[in-house]
Amino acid sequence: MLSLFILIPFFILILINLFFSKAVKKLTFWIAAVLFLFQALIVIFKPIEFWSGKLPSIEKLFPFSLYIDNLALVMLLSIGIIAFISLIVGQNTINDGTKRFNFINVLVLANIGMNGIVLVKDIFSLYVFLEITAVSSFILISLNRDMEALEGAFKYLILSSVATVMMLTSIALLVMYVGDTSYETIGTFFKNQQFIPFFILVAVSAFVGGLFIKGGLFPFHGWLPDAYSSAPSSVSVFLAGIVTKITGIYTLMRLIISVFGFSPTLQNLLLIVGALSILFGAFSALGQKDFKRMLAYSSISQMGYIIISLGTGTPLGIAGAVFHFFNHAIFKSQLFINSAALEEQTGTRNMDELGGLQSKMPVTSATSLIAFLSTAGIPPLAGFWSKLIIIIALWNSNHKIYALIAILAGVITLAYFLSMNHRVFFGILLEKLENIKEAKPGILFPAVLLTIITILVGLFFPFILNTFILPVQSILG
Amino acid sequence: MTLFDMNTFFKLSFVFIPLLFIIGFYCIIITHNLIRVLVGLELIIKAVTLLLVVVGYTTNHTVLMQSYIITLIIIEVVVIAVAAGIVVNVAKQTGSLDTRNLRTLKG
Amino acid sequence: MKTYFILLLLMAICSLWAVMRGSLIRAAIALAATSAVLSIIMFKLVSPLAAVFELSVCAGLITVIFMSTISLAQPLTYSEMIERSKARIKRFWFLPLILVIFAFLLTLLAANLNPPLIAPETEKNISKVLWDIRQLDVFGQILILFTGIFGVIVFFGNFDKQGGTK
C-alpha cells in the first residue's frame, strides 16, 4: 500500500512525458494538482491501519520495505498541501510554457523524493531519497537561470553535498559495528550499548551535523537565506514550506526517535542549537530590508522552536514539535505567497520602497496579517497553540531557561513582523504605488486557503489535538 | 581470504582516509574557482567511497557495500552534472569562474 | 601490505595534484587518476563490480563532464592563468604542511586502535542483493537519473533565447 506513494507519482510522470503532445502538456497542471490534492485528502481520511495493509500484486513486483506511523502521516499531509499550493502559485507566476512544464515535472520528482524520505526505514535508502529531493530543489531554484538564483543554488548544492558526505561517512562507520543499515537493527544496537565506542560517537555527530546543515540551523545556516530569497516565488514557497523541513528537521526527528535514541548529550546539543537558532534568526530578521530574506531568517528562528521542542525528549515535546512543524509549513508558505504577490504587483521586495499598500491590496494585507499573528503566537490562531505546547513541554521537563528564551523570542518575532507590516501595508501610500492593483486571483486563492487552514486549526484546536497531535506521542513507545 | 594483516590494514586506512577528506575540504574552502570547488567535492566523495570499501572489506560485507557504492556513484554523476550545469550558466553570464563574483548575496 | 600502502600513497598524491595544479584540465586529469587508483584498490579489496563502475563512470564519464564544463565555461587565457597560479600557490602551500601534521597525529592515534570483529558474509550474490534486498535503492537510481535529465533540460535547453533576466 505504502509503495503507492512513490509508484503513482512515478508512473504519472512517465505518462506525462511519454505522450508528449500539446493536449497533455496543457493537462499537466491538472494532473499534478489532482495528484497532490489526492495525497493530502486521502491521508486525512484513512487511518494508519489502512496504509499498513498489503497489496499482494504490487508488493510482488516492487517489494519495497516501507513503514508508516502517526508522525509520517502528518508529514505526508503537509507535503501534499504545500506541493499543491506551490503548484498553483507556479502556474500563475511562471509565464513560459516549457518552463512551467519542467517546473511541474521536477516538483513531482521532489514530491516522490520527500514521500520516500518520510516512508523509508533504512538509512542508506534515506540518503538516496534525500539526494533525489536535493537535486530536484537545485534545479527548481535555478529554473530562471538568473545570476542570483544560480548562486543560491550553487551554495546550496555544495553545502548539501558536504552534508550528504558526512551522512555517508556515518553510514559506513555504523555498518562497521552494526553490519546493517535498517533503522531497526541500528536502533536495537543503540539500545543495548552501554559504552559507546569512539567511531560510533563520530558517526552520530557526523549524521546530526549533516542534518543541521540540511535544515539550515544556526551555525550552518549560510545557504538558507540566499537559496530562499533568490528562488522563483513558487519555489520559495515549496523550499521554505516543506523541503528544508523534511530533509533536515523531519529526518533529524525520525533518526533521533527511532534510531539513535535520546541521550543527555544529544538533548543538550539540540536544546542549545535550537535556542541559538531561535535567537539568531529572530535578531537577524529584525535588520532585513528584503521581504523574502526576512522570511528566511524567520524560518531559521521557527525551526529552532521545532528543534528545541524535540530536545526535551518528552512525548509532549515531540507532539509540540510536530504540531509546530505543520503550522509553520502552513503560515510560512502563506507569507511567501504574499511576498510573491507583492513582487508581482510592485516589482520590488525591498520593504523601504513599499508603504501603505493596505488599501490597494486588501486581501494580501489581511492574509499576511493573520499569518504573522500566527507566527508570533497570538491566540487563538494555530501558531499560538503549538508554541504553548512547546513552552509547557520545556517547562515541565525542567528546561525553564529555554522556556523563557522561547517566550522572549516570541516578543522579538512580534516586533519584526509589526515593523514589516508597518513598513509595507500600513502608513502613507507612496506616490509611485498609486496604480498598484490586487494580485491575480490565482495567487490570492492559495493564500486565502492557507489562512482558512490556520484559523480553523486554531479554532478547532481540541479536536485537532486529540485526533492528530496526541497520537504522535505513541511513536515514542 | 585475508590478503593482508587486518590490524595494519585497518590502521593504514585510519590514517589515510582522513587525509583525503582534509585535501578535499581544504580545496573547497580555499579556492576561488567554481570548477575547483567541484574538484574538491569529488575528492571528498572519493574519500567516502574508499571508506565504504575498507569497511566492507574489514567486516566481510563486500557485497552489501558494493551495492551501496554503485548507487552512490550514480547519484554522484547526477549531482556533478547538475553542478556543472550551474557552473556553465554562471560562466556564460559573468564571463568568469571566480567565486568572488558570487558575493552579491551575503551569507 | 606494501601494495596497499603504495596505492593509498598514490591516491593521496593524485588528489593533492588535483588540488595544487594550476591548470584546470590537468586537475581534471589528476582527478581521473585518483579514481583509477581507487578502482585498483577496490579490485584488491574484493569489490570487482564497484571497481568497474568506479573506473567507467568516475574516471570516464565524470572526467568527460569536467572537460566539457571547462571548455564551455571558457576560463582564462594562458598568460592570465600563469599569473593566477602564482597567486594561488601562496594559498595552497599550507596544505602539504597540514597533511604532514595530521598524518603524524593520526598515526599516534592509530597505535591503540582495534579493528571491529569480522562478521560472516550473509549474502554472496551481488545481483540478488541489488535486486531483492536493495530494490528501493535501484528504484531511487532510476528516479535520480530522471531528475538529472530534467536538470540537463533546464540548464542547457534553448540557451540563447532566454539567458538570464539580468
mmCIF file of N, CA, C and O in Angstrom, chain A residues 357-392:
data_model
loop_
_atom_site.group_PDB
_atom_site.id
_atom_site.type_symbol
_atom_site.label_atom_id
_atom_site.label_comp_id
_atom_site.label_asym_id
_atom_site.label_seq_id
_atom_site.Cartn_x
_atom_site.Cartn_y
_atom_site.Cartn_z
ATOM 1 N N LEU A 357 0.215 49.858 1.474
ATOM 2 C CA LEU A 357 -0.434 49.047 0.447
ATOM 3 C C LEU A 357 -1.761 48.444 0.898
ATOM 4 O O LEU A 357 -2.419 47.756 0.142
ATOM 5 N N GLN A 358 -2.125 48.725 2.150
ATOM 6 C CA GLN A 358 -3.323 48.072 2.687
ATOM 7 C C GLN A 358 -4.562 48.382 1.855
ATOM 8 O O GLN A 358 -5.371 47.511 1.576
ATOM 9 N N SER A 359 -4.686 49.627 1.446
ATOM 10 C CA SER A 359 -5.891 49.994 0.701
ATOM 11 C C SER A 359 -5.857 49.430 -0.712
ATOM 12 O O SER A 359 -6.897 49.147 -1.299
ATOM 13 N N LYS A 360 -4.632 49.241 -1.254
ATOM 14 C CA LYS A 360 -4.538 48.769 -2.626
ATOM 15 C C LYS A 360 -4.620 47.247 -2.716
ATOM 16 O O LYS A 360 -5.137 46.693 -3.670
ATOM 17 N N MET A 361 -4.027 46.574 -1.738
ATOM 18 C CA MET A 361 -4.022 45.105 -1.774
ATOM 19 C C MET A 361 -4.649 44.572 -0.494
ATOM 20 O O MET A 361 -3.959 44.007 0.361
ATOM 21 N N PRO A 362 -5.971 44.707 -0.339
ATOM 22 C CA PRO A 362 -6.586 44.351 0.948
ATOM 23 C C PRO A 362 -6.462 42.874 1.300
ATOM 24 O O PRO A 362 -6.216 42.529 2.460
ATOM 25 N N VAL A 363 -6.610 41.991 0.311
ATOM 26 C CA VAL A 363 -6.596 40.552 0.629
ATOM 27 C C VAL A 363 -5.194 40.139 1.063
ATOM 28 O O VAL A 363 -5.014 39.448 2.078
ATOM 29 N N THR A 364 -4.178 40.553 0.284
ATOM 30 C CA THR A 364 -2.806 40.213 0.645
ATOM 31 C C THR A 364 -2.472 40.738 2.024
ATOM 32 O O THR A 364 -1.854 40.053 2.846
ATOM 33 N N SER A 365 -2.899 41.963 2.284
ATOM 34 C CA SER A 365 -2.616 42.583 3.572
ATOM 35 C C SER A 365 -3.254 41.802 4.715
ATOM 36 O O SER A 365 -2.600 41.480 5.709
ATOM 37 N N ALA A 366 -4.535 41.447 4.534
ATOM 38 C CA ALA A 366 -5.249 40.745 5.605
ATOM 39 C C ALA A 366 -4.658 39.361 5.842
ATOM 40 O O ALA A 366 -4.431 38.958 6.988
ATOM 41 N N THR A 367 -4.388 38.626 4.750
ATOM 42 C CA THR A 367 -3.885 37.266 4.940
ATOM 43 C C THR A 367 -2.511 37.293 5.585
ATOM 44 O O THR A 367 -2.216 36.474 6.454
ATOM 45 N N SER A 368 -1.656 38.234 5.190
ATOM 46 C CA SER A 368 -0.318 38.240 5.784
ATOM 47 C C SER A 368 -0.394 38.667 7.245
ATOM 48 O O SER A 368 0.368 38.192 8.077
ATOM 49 N N LEU A 369 -1.374 39.529 7.578
ATOM 50 C CA LEU A 369 -1.547 39.918 8.983
ATOM 51 C C LEU A 369 -1.867 38.687 9.821
ATOM 52 O O LEU A 369 -1.260 38.446 10.870
ATOM 53 N N ILE A 370 -2.800 37.864 9.316
ATOM 54 C CA ILE A 370 -3.181 36.664 10.077
ATOM 55 C C ILE A 370 -1.995 35.709 10.184
ATOM 56 O O ILE A 370 -1.706 35.154 11.248
ATOM 57 N N ALA A 371 -1.248 35.547 9.067
ATOM 58 C CA ALA A 371 -0.115 34.622 9.099
ATOM 59 C C ALA A 371 0.922 35.080 10.096
ATOM 60 O O ALA A 371 1.467 34.277 10.852
ATOM 61 N N PHE A 372 1.205 36.384 10.153
ATOM 62 C CA PHE A 372 2.267 36.775 11.077
ATOM 63 C C PHE A 372 1.790 36.772 12.514
ATOM 64 O O PHE A 372 2.568 36.503 13.421
ATOM 65 N N LEU A 373 0.502 37.005 12.729
ATOM 66 C CA LEU A 373 -0.006 36.867 14.097
ATOM 67 C C LEU A 373 0.123 35.412 14.548
ATOM 68 O O LEU A 373 0.465 35.127 15.691
ATOM 69 N N SER A 374 -0.124 34.501 13.606
ATOM 70 C CA SER A 374 0.012 33.091 13.937
ATOM 71 C C SER A 374 1.476 32.747 14.223
ATOM 72 O O SER A 374 1.785 32.024 15.163
ATOM 73 N N THR A 375 2.418 33.291 13.401
ATOM 74 C CA THR A 375 3.837 33.038 13.629
ATOM 75 C C THR A 375 4.263 33.539 14.998
ATOM 76 O O THR A 375 5.015 32.878 15.718
ATOM 77 N N ALA A 376 3.785 34.728 15.350
ATOM 78 C CA ALA A 376 4.212 35.307 16.618
ATOM 79 C C ALA A 376 3.526 34.644 17.798
ATOM 80 O O ALA A 376 3.907 34.871 18.946
ATOM 81 N N GLY A 377 2.503 33.825 17.535
ATOM 82 C CA GLY A 377 1.857 33.087 18.621
ATOM 83 C C GLY A 377 0.799 33.890 19.338
ATOM 84 O O GLY A 377 0.799 34.006 20.560
ATOM 85 N N ILE A 378 -0.123 34.495 18.571
ATOM 86 C CA ILE A 378 -1.220 35.254 19.176
ATOM 87 C C ILE A 378 -2.463 34.359 19.189
ATOM 88 O O ILE A 378 -2.816 33.794 18.165
ATOM 89 N N PRO A 379 -3.122 34.201 20.345
ATOM 90 C CA PRO A 379 -4.323 33.358 20.364
ATOM 91 C C PRO A 379 -5.452 34.020 19.594
ATOM 92 O O PRO A 379 -5.489 35.247 19.517
ATOM 93 N N PRO A 380 -6.359 33.249 19.021
ATOM 94 C CA PRO A 380 -6.471 31.788 19.081
ATOM 95 C C PRO A 380 -5.960 31.135 17.802
ATOM 96 O O PRO A 380 -6.492 30.111 17.396
ATOM 97 N N LEU A 381 -4.967 31.734 17.138
ATOM 98 C CA LEU A 381 -4.515 31.161 15.865
ATOM 99 C C LEU A 381 -3.656 29.925 16.115
ATOM 100 O O LEU A 381 -3.188 29.685 17.236
ATOM 101 N N ALA A 382 -3.418 29.165 15.028
ATOM 102 C CA ALA A 382 -2.768 27.867 15.164
ATOM 103 C C ALA A 382 -1.395 27.974 15.829
ATOM 104 O O ALA A 382 -1.039 27.157 16.679
ATOM 105 N N GLY A 383 -0.622 29.020 15.450
ATOM 106 C CA GLY A 383 0.739 29.146 15.964
ATOM 107 C C GLY A 383 0.781 29.302 17.473
ATOM 108 O O GLY A 383 1.730 28.876 18.129
ATOM 109 N N PHE A 384 -0.257 29.904 18.040
ATOM 110 C CA PHE A 384 -0.305 30.081 19.492
ATOM 111 C C PHE A 384 -0.290 28.738 20.199
ATOM 112 O O PHE A 384 0.456 28.514 21.140
ATOM 113 N N TRP A 385 -1.143 27.818 19.703
ATOM 114 C CA TRP A 385 -1.292 26.530 20.397
ATOM 115 C C TRP A 385 0.006 25.735 20.335
ATOM 116 O O TRP A 385 0.427 25.145 21.322
ATOM 117 N N SER A 386 0.659 25.728 19.158
ATOM 118 C CA SER A 386 1.876 24.906 19.076
ATOM 119 C C SER A 386 2.970 25.496 19.955
ATOM 120 O O SER A 386 3.694 24.771 20.644
ATOM 121 N N LYS A 387 3.078 26.848 19.973
ATOM 122 C CA LYS A 387 4.099 27.442 20.845
ATOM 123 C C LYS A 387 3.781 27.199 22.312
ATOM 124 O O LYS A 387 4.680 26.976 23.125
ATOM 125 N N LEU A 388 2.491 27.225 22.623
ATOM 126 C CA LEU A 388 2.088 26.964 24.006
ATOM 127 C C LEU A 388 2.516 25.556 24.414
ATOM 128 O O LEU A 388 3.099 25.356 25.489
ATOM 129 N N ILE A 389 2.257 24.573 23.535
ATOM 130 C CA ILE A 389 2.648 23.192 23.857
ATOM 131 C C ILE A 389 4.153 23.115 24.052
ATOM 132 O O ILE A 389 4.651 22.482 24.990
ATOM 133 N N ILE A 390 4.902 23.795 23.150
ATOM 134 C CA ILE A 390 6.364 23.741 23.247
ATOM 135 C C ILE A 390 6.830 24.320 24.570
ATOM 136 O O ILE A 390 7.660 23.733 25.276
ATOM 137 N N ILE A 391 6.251 25.479 24.953
ATOM 138 C CA ILE A 391 6.702 26.122 26.191
ATOM 139 C C ILE A 391 6.324 25.276 27.410
ATOM 140 O O ILE A 391 7.130 25.101 28.333
ATOM 141 N N ILE A 392 5.126 24.692 27.388
ATOM 142 C CA ILE A 392 4.730 23.820 28.503
ATOM 143 C C ILE A 392 5.667 22.616 28.588
ATOM 144 O O ILE A 392 6.124 22.233 29.667
#
